[in-house]
Short mmCIF file of C-alpha atoms in Angstrom, two decimals:
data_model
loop_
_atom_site.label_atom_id
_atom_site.label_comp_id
_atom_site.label_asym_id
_atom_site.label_seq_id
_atom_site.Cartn_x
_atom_site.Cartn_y
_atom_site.Cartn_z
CA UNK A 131 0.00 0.00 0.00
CA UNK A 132 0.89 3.82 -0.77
CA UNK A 133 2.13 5.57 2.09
CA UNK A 134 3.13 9.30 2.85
CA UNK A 135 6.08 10.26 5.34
CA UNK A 136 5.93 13.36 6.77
CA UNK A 137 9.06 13.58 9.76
CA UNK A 138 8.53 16.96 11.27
CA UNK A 139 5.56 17.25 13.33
CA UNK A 140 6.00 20.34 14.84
CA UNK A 141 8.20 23.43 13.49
CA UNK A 142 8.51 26.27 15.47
CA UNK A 143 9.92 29.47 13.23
CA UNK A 144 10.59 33.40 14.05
CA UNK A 145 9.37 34.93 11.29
CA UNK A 146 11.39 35.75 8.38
CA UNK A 147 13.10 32.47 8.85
CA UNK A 148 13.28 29.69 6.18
CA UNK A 149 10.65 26.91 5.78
CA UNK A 150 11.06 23.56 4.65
CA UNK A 151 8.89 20.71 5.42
CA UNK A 152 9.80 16.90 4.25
CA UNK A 153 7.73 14.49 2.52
CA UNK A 154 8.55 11.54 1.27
CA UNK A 155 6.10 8.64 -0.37
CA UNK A 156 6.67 5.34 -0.94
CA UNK A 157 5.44 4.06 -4.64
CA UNK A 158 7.48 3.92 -7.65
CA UNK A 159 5.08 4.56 -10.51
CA UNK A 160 3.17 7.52 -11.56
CA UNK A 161 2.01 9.77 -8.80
CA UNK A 162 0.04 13.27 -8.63
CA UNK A 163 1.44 14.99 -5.73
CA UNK A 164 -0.21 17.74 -3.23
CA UNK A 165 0.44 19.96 -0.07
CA UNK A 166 -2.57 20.76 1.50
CA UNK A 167 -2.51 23.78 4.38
CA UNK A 168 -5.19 24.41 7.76
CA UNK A 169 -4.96 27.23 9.50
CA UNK A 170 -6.41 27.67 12.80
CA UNK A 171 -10.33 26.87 12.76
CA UNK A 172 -10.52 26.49 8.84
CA UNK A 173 -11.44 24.28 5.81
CA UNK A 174 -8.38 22.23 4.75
CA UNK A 175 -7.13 23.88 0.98
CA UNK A 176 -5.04 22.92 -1.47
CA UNK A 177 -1.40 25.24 -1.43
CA UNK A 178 0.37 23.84 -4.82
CA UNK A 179 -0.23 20.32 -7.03
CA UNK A 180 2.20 18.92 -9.48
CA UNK A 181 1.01 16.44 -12.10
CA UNK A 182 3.53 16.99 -14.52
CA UNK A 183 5.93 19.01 -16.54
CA UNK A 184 8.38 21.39 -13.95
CA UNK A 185 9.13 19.72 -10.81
CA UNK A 186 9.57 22.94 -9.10
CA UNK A 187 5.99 24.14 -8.22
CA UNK A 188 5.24 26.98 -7.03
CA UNK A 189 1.14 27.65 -5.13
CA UNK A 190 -0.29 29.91 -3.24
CA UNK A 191 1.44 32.34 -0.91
CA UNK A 192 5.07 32.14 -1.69
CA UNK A 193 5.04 28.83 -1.55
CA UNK A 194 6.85 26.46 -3.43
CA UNK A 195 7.46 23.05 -4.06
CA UNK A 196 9.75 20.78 -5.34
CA UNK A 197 9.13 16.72 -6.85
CA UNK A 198 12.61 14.85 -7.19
CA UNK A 199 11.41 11.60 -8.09
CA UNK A 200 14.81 9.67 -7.50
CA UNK A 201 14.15 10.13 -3.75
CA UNK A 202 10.54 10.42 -4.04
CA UNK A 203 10.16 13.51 -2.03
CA UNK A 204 8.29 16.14 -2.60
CA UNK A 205 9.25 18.92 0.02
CA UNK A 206 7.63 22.20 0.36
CA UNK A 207 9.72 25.40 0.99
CA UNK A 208 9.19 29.12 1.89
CA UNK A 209 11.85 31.59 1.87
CA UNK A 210 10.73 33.80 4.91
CA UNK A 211 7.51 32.88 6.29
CA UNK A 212 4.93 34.76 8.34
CA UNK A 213 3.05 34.69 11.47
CA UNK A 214 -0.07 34.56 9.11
CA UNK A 215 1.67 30.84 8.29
CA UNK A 216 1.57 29.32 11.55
CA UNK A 217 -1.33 26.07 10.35
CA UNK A 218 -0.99 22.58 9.84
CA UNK A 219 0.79 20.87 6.79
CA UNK A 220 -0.62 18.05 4.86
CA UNK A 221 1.55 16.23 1.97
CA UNK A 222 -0.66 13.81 -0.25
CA UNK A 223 -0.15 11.42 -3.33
CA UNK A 224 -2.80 10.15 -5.54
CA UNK A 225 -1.50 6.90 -7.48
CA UNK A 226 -2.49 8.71 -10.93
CA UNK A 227 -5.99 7.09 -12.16
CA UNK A 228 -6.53 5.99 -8.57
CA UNK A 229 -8.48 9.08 -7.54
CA UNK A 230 -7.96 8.91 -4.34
CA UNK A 231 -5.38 10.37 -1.86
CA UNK A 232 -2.90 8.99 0.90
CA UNK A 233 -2.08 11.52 3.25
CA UNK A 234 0.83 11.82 5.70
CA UNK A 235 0.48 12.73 9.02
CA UNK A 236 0.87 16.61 9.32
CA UNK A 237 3.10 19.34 10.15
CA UNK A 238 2.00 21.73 12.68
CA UNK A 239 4.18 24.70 12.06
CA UNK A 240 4.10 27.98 14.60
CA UNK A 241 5.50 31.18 13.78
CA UNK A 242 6.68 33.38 16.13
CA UNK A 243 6.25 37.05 15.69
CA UNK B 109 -16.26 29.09 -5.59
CA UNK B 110 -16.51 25.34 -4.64
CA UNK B 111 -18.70 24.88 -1.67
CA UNK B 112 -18.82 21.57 0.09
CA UNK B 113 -20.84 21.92 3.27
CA UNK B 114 -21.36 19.42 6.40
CA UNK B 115 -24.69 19.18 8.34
CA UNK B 116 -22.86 20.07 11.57
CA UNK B 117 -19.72 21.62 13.39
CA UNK B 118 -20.51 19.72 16.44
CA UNK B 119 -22.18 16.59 17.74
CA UNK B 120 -22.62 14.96 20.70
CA UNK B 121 -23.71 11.16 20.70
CA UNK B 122 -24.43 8.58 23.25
CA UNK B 123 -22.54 5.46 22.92
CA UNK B 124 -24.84 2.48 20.43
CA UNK B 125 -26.73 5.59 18.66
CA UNK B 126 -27.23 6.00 15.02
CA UNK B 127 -25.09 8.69 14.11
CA UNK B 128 -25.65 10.20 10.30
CA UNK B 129 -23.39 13.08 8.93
CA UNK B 130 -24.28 14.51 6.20
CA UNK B 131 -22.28 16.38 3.03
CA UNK B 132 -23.49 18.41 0.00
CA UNK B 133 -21.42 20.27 -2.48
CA UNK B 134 -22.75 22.66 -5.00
CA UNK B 135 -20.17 21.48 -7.70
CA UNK B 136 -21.44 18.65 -9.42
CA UNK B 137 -18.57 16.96 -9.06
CA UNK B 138 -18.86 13.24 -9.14
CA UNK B 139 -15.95 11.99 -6.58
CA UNK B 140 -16.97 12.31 -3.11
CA UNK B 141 -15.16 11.00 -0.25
CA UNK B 142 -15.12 10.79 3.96
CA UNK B 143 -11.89 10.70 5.97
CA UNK B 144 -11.51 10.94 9.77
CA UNK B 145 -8.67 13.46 11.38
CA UNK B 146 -7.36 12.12 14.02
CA UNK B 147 -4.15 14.29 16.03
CA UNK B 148 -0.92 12.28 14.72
CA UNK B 149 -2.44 10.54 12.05
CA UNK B 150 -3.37 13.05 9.46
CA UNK B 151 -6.68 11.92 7.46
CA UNK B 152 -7.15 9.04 6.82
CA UNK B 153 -10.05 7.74 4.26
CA UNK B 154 -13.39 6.00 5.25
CA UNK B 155 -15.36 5.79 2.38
CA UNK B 156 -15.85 7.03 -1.12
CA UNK B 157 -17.88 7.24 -4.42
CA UNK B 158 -17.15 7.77 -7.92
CA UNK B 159 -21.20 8.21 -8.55
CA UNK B 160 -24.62 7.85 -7.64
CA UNK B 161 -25.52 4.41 -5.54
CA UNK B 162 -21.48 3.47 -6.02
CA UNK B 163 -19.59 3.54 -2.47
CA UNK B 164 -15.48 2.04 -1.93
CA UNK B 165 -14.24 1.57 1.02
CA UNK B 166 -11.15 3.36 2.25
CA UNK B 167 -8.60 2.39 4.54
CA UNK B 168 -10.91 2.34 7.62
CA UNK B 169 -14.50 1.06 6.81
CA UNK B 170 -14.95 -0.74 10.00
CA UNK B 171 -17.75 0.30 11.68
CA UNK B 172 -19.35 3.28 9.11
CA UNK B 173 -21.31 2.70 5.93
CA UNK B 174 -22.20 5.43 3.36
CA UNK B 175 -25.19 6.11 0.85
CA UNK B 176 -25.20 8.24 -2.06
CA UNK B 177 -28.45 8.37 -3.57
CA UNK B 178 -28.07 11.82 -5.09
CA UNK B 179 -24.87 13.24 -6.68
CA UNK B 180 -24.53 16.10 -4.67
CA UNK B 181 -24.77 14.66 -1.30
CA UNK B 182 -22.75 12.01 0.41
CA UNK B 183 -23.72 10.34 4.10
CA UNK B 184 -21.66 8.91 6.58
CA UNK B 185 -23.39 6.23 8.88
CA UNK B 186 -21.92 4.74 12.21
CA UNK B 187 -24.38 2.19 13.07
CA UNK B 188 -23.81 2.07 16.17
CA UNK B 189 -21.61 4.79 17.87
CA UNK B 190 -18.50 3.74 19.92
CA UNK B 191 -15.97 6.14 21.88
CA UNK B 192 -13.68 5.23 19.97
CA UNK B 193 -14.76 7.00 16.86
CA UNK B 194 -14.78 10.60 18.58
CA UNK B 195 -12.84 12.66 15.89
CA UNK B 196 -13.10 15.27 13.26
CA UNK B 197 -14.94 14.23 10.15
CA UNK B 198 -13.83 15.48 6.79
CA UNK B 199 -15.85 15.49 3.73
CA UNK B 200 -14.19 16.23 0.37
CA UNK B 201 -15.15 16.59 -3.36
CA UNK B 202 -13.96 16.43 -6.57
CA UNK B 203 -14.55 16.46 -10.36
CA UNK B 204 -13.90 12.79 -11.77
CA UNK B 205 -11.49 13.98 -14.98
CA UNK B 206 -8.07 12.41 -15.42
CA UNK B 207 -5.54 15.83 -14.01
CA UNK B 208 -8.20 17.26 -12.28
CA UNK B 209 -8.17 15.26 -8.83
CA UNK B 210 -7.50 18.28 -6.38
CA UNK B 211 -9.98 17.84 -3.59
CA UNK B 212 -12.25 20.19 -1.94
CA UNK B 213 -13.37 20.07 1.71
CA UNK B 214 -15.77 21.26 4.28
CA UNK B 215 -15.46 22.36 7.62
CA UNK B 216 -15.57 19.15 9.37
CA UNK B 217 -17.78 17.92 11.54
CA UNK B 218 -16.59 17.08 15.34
CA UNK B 219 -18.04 14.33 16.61
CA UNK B 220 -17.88 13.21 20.45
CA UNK B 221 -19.26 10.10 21.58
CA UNK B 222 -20.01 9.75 25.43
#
């Protein structure tokens, strides 16, 4: 079965400090990949997707993403993050055609003002 | 906008009751899906559809059953309501077209069985 690795669970950050969070899934064919972000007391949304084409992704609010398949990873990164980021992290495959999603276990990142 | 909305924020069951949560998105998107989000362990799926009166079951079935008798709207059952399935439940949407599999979710509905 498909699984998702996520290894930090918690990230504390000052702000203006560099993000990146790991994630790591285990299948070696053709995947779609997705972060997913909740901040405090909201709807879980979708940050940035890849399905194909330029590994380096880039979504919503500076943030970026990048697929190297040889270590099937697909970390996301922000160069100086905000307070307004403190929320959980969610990294998520779909086996393409599959439909569904396997989701890792979370980051819950806090920024410090 | 997408708009996926759940019946209720909050619930409060009994242990052995009927529990039914409810979903409806405004999309007409034909994927439809229920997780559970549990602290530690992410999401992790219960149940979903690919259309009307078809149901799969996730990676935890045990214990839930759906029904979809209308495309819009999606129902988690728990037949009988143990403590152990106090969490936050997650109901997401999407279209069915090869590239297009980002999902969409509501608010979640937390459920606490006594």
């Amino acid at each position: 079965a498909q699984s998702v690795s996520q290894h930090n669970h918690h990230v504390i950050l000052s702000e203006a400090a560099s993000l990146e969070l790991g994630c790591n899934y285990s299948y070696g064919g053709t995947v779609n990949l997705f972060w997913y972000v909740q901040y405090p007391g909201q709807h879980l949304q979708l940050l940035l997707k890849y399905f194909s084409g330029d590994p380096l992704v880039k979504g919503i609010k500076g943030f970026e993403a990048e697929f190297i398949k040889s270590k099937f990873s697909f970390n996301l990164r922000k160069p100086s993050v905000q307070w307004s980021d403190t929320a959980e992290y969610f990294c998520a495959v779909e086996v393409s055609g599959f439909q569904k999603l396997v989701f890792g276990t979370g980051t819950r990142l806090l920024v410090s003002p | 906008d997408v708009k996926v909305t759940q019946s209720s924020r909050y619930l409060v069951k009994r242990t052995g009751e009927k529990v039914f949560l409810e979903c409806v998105q405004d999309m007409d998107h034909e994927n439809m899906f229920w997780y559970r989000q549990d602290p530690g362990l992410g999401l992790r799926l219960i149940y979903f559809s690919y259309d009307v009166k078809m149901k799969e079951k996730g990676d935890i079935p045990e214990g839930y059953s759906v029904s979809r008798e209308k495309k819009e709207r999606f129902s988690l059952i728990l037949e009988s309501a143990s403590t152990n399935q106090t969490s936050m439940y997650l109901c997401a949407s999407s279209f069915g077209r090869e590239g297009t599999y980002e999902q969409y979710f509501g608010p979640g509905t937390r459920l606490t069985v006594t």
